[in-house]
Tab-separated table of C-alpha atoms in Angstrom:
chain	number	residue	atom	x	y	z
T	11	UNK	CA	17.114	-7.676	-3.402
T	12	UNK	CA	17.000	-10.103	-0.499
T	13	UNK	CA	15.850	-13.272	-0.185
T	14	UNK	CA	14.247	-14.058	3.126
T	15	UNK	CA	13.469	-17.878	4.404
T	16	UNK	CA	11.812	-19.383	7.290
T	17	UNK	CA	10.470	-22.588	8.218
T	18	UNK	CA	7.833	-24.029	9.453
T	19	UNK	CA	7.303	-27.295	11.388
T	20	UNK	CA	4.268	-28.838	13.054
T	21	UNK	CA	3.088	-32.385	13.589
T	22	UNK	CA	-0.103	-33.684	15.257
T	23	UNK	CA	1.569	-35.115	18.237
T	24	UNK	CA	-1.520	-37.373	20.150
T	25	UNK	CA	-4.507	-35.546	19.168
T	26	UNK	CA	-7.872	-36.222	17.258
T	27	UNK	CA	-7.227	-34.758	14.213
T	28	UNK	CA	-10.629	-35.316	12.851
T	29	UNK	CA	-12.569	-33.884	15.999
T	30	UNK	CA	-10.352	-30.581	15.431
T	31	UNK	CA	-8.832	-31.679	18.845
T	32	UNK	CA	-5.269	-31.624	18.044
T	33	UNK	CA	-2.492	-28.846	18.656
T	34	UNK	CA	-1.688	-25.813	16.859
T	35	UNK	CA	1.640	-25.789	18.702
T	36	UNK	CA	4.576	-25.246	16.016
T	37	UNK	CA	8.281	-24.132	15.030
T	38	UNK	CA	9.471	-21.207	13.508
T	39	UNK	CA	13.251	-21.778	12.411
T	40	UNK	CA	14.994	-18.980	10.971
T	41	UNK	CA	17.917	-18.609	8.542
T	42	UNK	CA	20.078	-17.863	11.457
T	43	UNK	CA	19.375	-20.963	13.359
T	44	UNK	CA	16.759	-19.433	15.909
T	45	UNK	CA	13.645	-21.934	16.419
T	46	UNK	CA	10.526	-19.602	18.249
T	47	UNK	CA	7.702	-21.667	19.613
T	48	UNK	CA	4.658	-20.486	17.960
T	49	UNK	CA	0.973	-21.366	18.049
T	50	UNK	CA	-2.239	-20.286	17.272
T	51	UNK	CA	-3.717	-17.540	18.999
T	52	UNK	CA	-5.576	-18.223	21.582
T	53	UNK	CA	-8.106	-15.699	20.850
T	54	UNK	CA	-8.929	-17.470	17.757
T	55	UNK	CA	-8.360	-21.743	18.903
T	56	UNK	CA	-8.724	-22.466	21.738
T	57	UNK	CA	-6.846	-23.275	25.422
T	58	UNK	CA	-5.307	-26.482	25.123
T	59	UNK	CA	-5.259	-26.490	21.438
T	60	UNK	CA	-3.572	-23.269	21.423
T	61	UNK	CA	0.268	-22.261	23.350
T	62	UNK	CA	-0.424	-19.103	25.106
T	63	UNK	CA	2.855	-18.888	26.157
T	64	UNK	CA	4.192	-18.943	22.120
T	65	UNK	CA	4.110	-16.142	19.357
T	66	UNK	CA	1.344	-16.088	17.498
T	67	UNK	CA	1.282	-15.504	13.600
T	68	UNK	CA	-1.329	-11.790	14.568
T	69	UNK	CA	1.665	-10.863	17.258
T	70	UNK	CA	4.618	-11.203	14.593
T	71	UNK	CA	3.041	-9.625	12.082
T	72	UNK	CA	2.715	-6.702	14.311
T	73	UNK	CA	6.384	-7.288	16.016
T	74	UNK	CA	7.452	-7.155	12.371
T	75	UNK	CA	5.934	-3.671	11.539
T	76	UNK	CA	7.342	-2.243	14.738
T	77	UNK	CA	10.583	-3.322	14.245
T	78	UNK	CA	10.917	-2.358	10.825
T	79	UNK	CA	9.927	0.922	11.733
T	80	UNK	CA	11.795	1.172	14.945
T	81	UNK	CA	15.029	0.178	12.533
T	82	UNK	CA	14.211	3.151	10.102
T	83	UNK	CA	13.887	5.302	12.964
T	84	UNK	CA	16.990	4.950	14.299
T	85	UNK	CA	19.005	5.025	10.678
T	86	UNK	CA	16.675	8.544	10.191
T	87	UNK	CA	17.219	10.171	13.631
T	88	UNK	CA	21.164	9.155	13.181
T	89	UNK	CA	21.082	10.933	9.298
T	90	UNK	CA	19.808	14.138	10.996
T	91	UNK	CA	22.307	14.337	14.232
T	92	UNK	CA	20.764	12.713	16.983
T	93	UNK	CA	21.638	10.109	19.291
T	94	UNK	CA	19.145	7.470	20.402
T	95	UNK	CA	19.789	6.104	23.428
T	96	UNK	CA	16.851	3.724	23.890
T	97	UNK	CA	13.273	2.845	21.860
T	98	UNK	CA	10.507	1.231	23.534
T	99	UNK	CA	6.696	0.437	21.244
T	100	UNK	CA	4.270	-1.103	22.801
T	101	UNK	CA	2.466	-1.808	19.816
T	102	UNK	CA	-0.937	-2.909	18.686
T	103	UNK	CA	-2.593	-4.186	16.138
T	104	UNK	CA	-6.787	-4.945	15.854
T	105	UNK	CA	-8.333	-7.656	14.038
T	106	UNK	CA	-11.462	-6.478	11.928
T	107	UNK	CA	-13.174	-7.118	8.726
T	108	UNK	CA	-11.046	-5.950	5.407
T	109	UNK	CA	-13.183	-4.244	2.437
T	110	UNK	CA	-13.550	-7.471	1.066
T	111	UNK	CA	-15.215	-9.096	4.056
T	112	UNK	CA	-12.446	-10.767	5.119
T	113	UNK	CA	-11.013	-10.705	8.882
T	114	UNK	CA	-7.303	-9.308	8.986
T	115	UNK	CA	-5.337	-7.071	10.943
T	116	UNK	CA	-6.500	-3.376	9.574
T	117	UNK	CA	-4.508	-1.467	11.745
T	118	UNK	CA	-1.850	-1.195	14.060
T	119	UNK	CA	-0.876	1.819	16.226
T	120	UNK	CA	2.492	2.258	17.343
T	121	UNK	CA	3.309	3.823	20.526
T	122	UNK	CA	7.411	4.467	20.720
T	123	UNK	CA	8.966	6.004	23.517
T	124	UNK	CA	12.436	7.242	22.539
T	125	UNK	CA	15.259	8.540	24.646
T	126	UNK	CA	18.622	10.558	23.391
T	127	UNK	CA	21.517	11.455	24.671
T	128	UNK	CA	22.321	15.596	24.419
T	129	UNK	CA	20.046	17.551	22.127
T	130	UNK	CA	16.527	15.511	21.437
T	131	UNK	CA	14.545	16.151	18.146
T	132	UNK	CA	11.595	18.675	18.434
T	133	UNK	CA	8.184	17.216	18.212
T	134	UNK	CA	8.062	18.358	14.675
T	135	UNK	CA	10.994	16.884	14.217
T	136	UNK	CA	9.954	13.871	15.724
T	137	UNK	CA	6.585	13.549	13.852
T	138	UNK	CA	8.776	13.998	10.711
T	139	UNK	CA	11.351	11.399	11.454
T	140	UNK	CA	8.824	8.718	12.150
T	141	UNK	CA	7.191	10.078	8.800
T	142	UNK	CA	10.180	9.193	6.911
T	143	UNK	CA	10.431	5.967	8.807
T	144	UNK	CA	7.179	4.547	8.251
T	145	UNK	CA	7.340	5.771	4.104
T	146	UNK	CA	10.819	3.501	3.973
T	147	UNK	CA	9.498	0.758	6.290
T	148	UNK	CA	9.783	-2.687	4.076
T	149	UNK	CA	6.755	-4.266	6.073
T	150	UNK	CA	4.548	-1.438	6.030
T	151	UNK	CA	4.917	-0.994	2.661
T	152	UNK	CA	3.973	-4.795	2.153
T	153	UNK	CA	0.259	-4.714	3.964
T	154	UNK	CA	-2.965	-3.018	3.620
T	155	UNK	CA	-3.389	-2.574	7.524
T	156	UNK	CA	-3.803	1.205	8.079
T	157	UNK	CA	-0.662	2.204	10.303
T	158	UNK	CA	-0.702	5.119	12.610
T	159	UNK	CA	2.079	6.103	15.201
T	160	UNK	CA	1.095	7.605	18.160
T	161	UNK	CA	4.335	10.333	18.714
T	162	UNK	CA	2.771	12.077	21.709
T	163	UNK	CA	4.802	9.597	23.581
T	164	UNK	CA	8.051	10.482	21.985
């Protein structure tokens, strides 16, 4: 299978390192050549220590779930004869203890709205197509984090 690579790259720049005063601003560079300015969430270090403004590693993790299940989506709905037009997920994912004690993301909800061209899936349909998505999902299959998706919005 496929081997996926990213790196990493922080330094500590001018702050006190020892006082836990010093910036959690970093790279991501991909295999492709795209560099995203990340950081620690500010929810968890905080403002200046912390980049608002840059993905954090909580928001990729659920970015990654989405699109992995956006991506099956669209390969499913295609297999069974419809055409998506557009996909929107507005998704989110909730920090909490896991069972052993340990704070993670245990679950995301995803929230897709989906648009086709000519004849749209049924809302059993739909249910089952984002069913099928979510068992072949790479991501989801890789975490513990219970994963719902909310097709009323479909």
């Amino acid at each position: 299978m496929g081997k996926h690579t990213a790196i990493i790259r922080w330094s500590r720049g001018e702050g006190d390192f020892k006082a836990n005063k010093h910036t959690r601003a970093h790279e991501w560079e991909f295999d492709g050549g795209l560099i995203v300015p990340a950081s620690a969430s500010p929810d968890i270090v905080p403002l200046p220590y912390s980049v608002a403004g840059n993905v954090d590693p909580e928001e990729a993790f659920v970015a990654s779930i989405s699109s992995c299940h956006m991506l099956f989506y669209l390969h499913k709905a295609r297999d069974a004869g419809f055409v998506v037009n557009t996909y929107e997920d507005q998704a989110v994912g909730v920090m909490g203890k896991n069972p052993a004690g340990r704070m993670a993301i245990t679950r995301v909800t995803l929230s897709p709205v989906v648009s086709y061209e000519g004849l749209a899936p049924s809302a059993d349909q739909i249910k089952a197509l984002h069913h099928e998505a979510h068992e072949l999902c790479f991501i989801a299959n890789s975490t513990t984090a219970e994963i719902t998706t909310n097709t009323a919005r479909s």
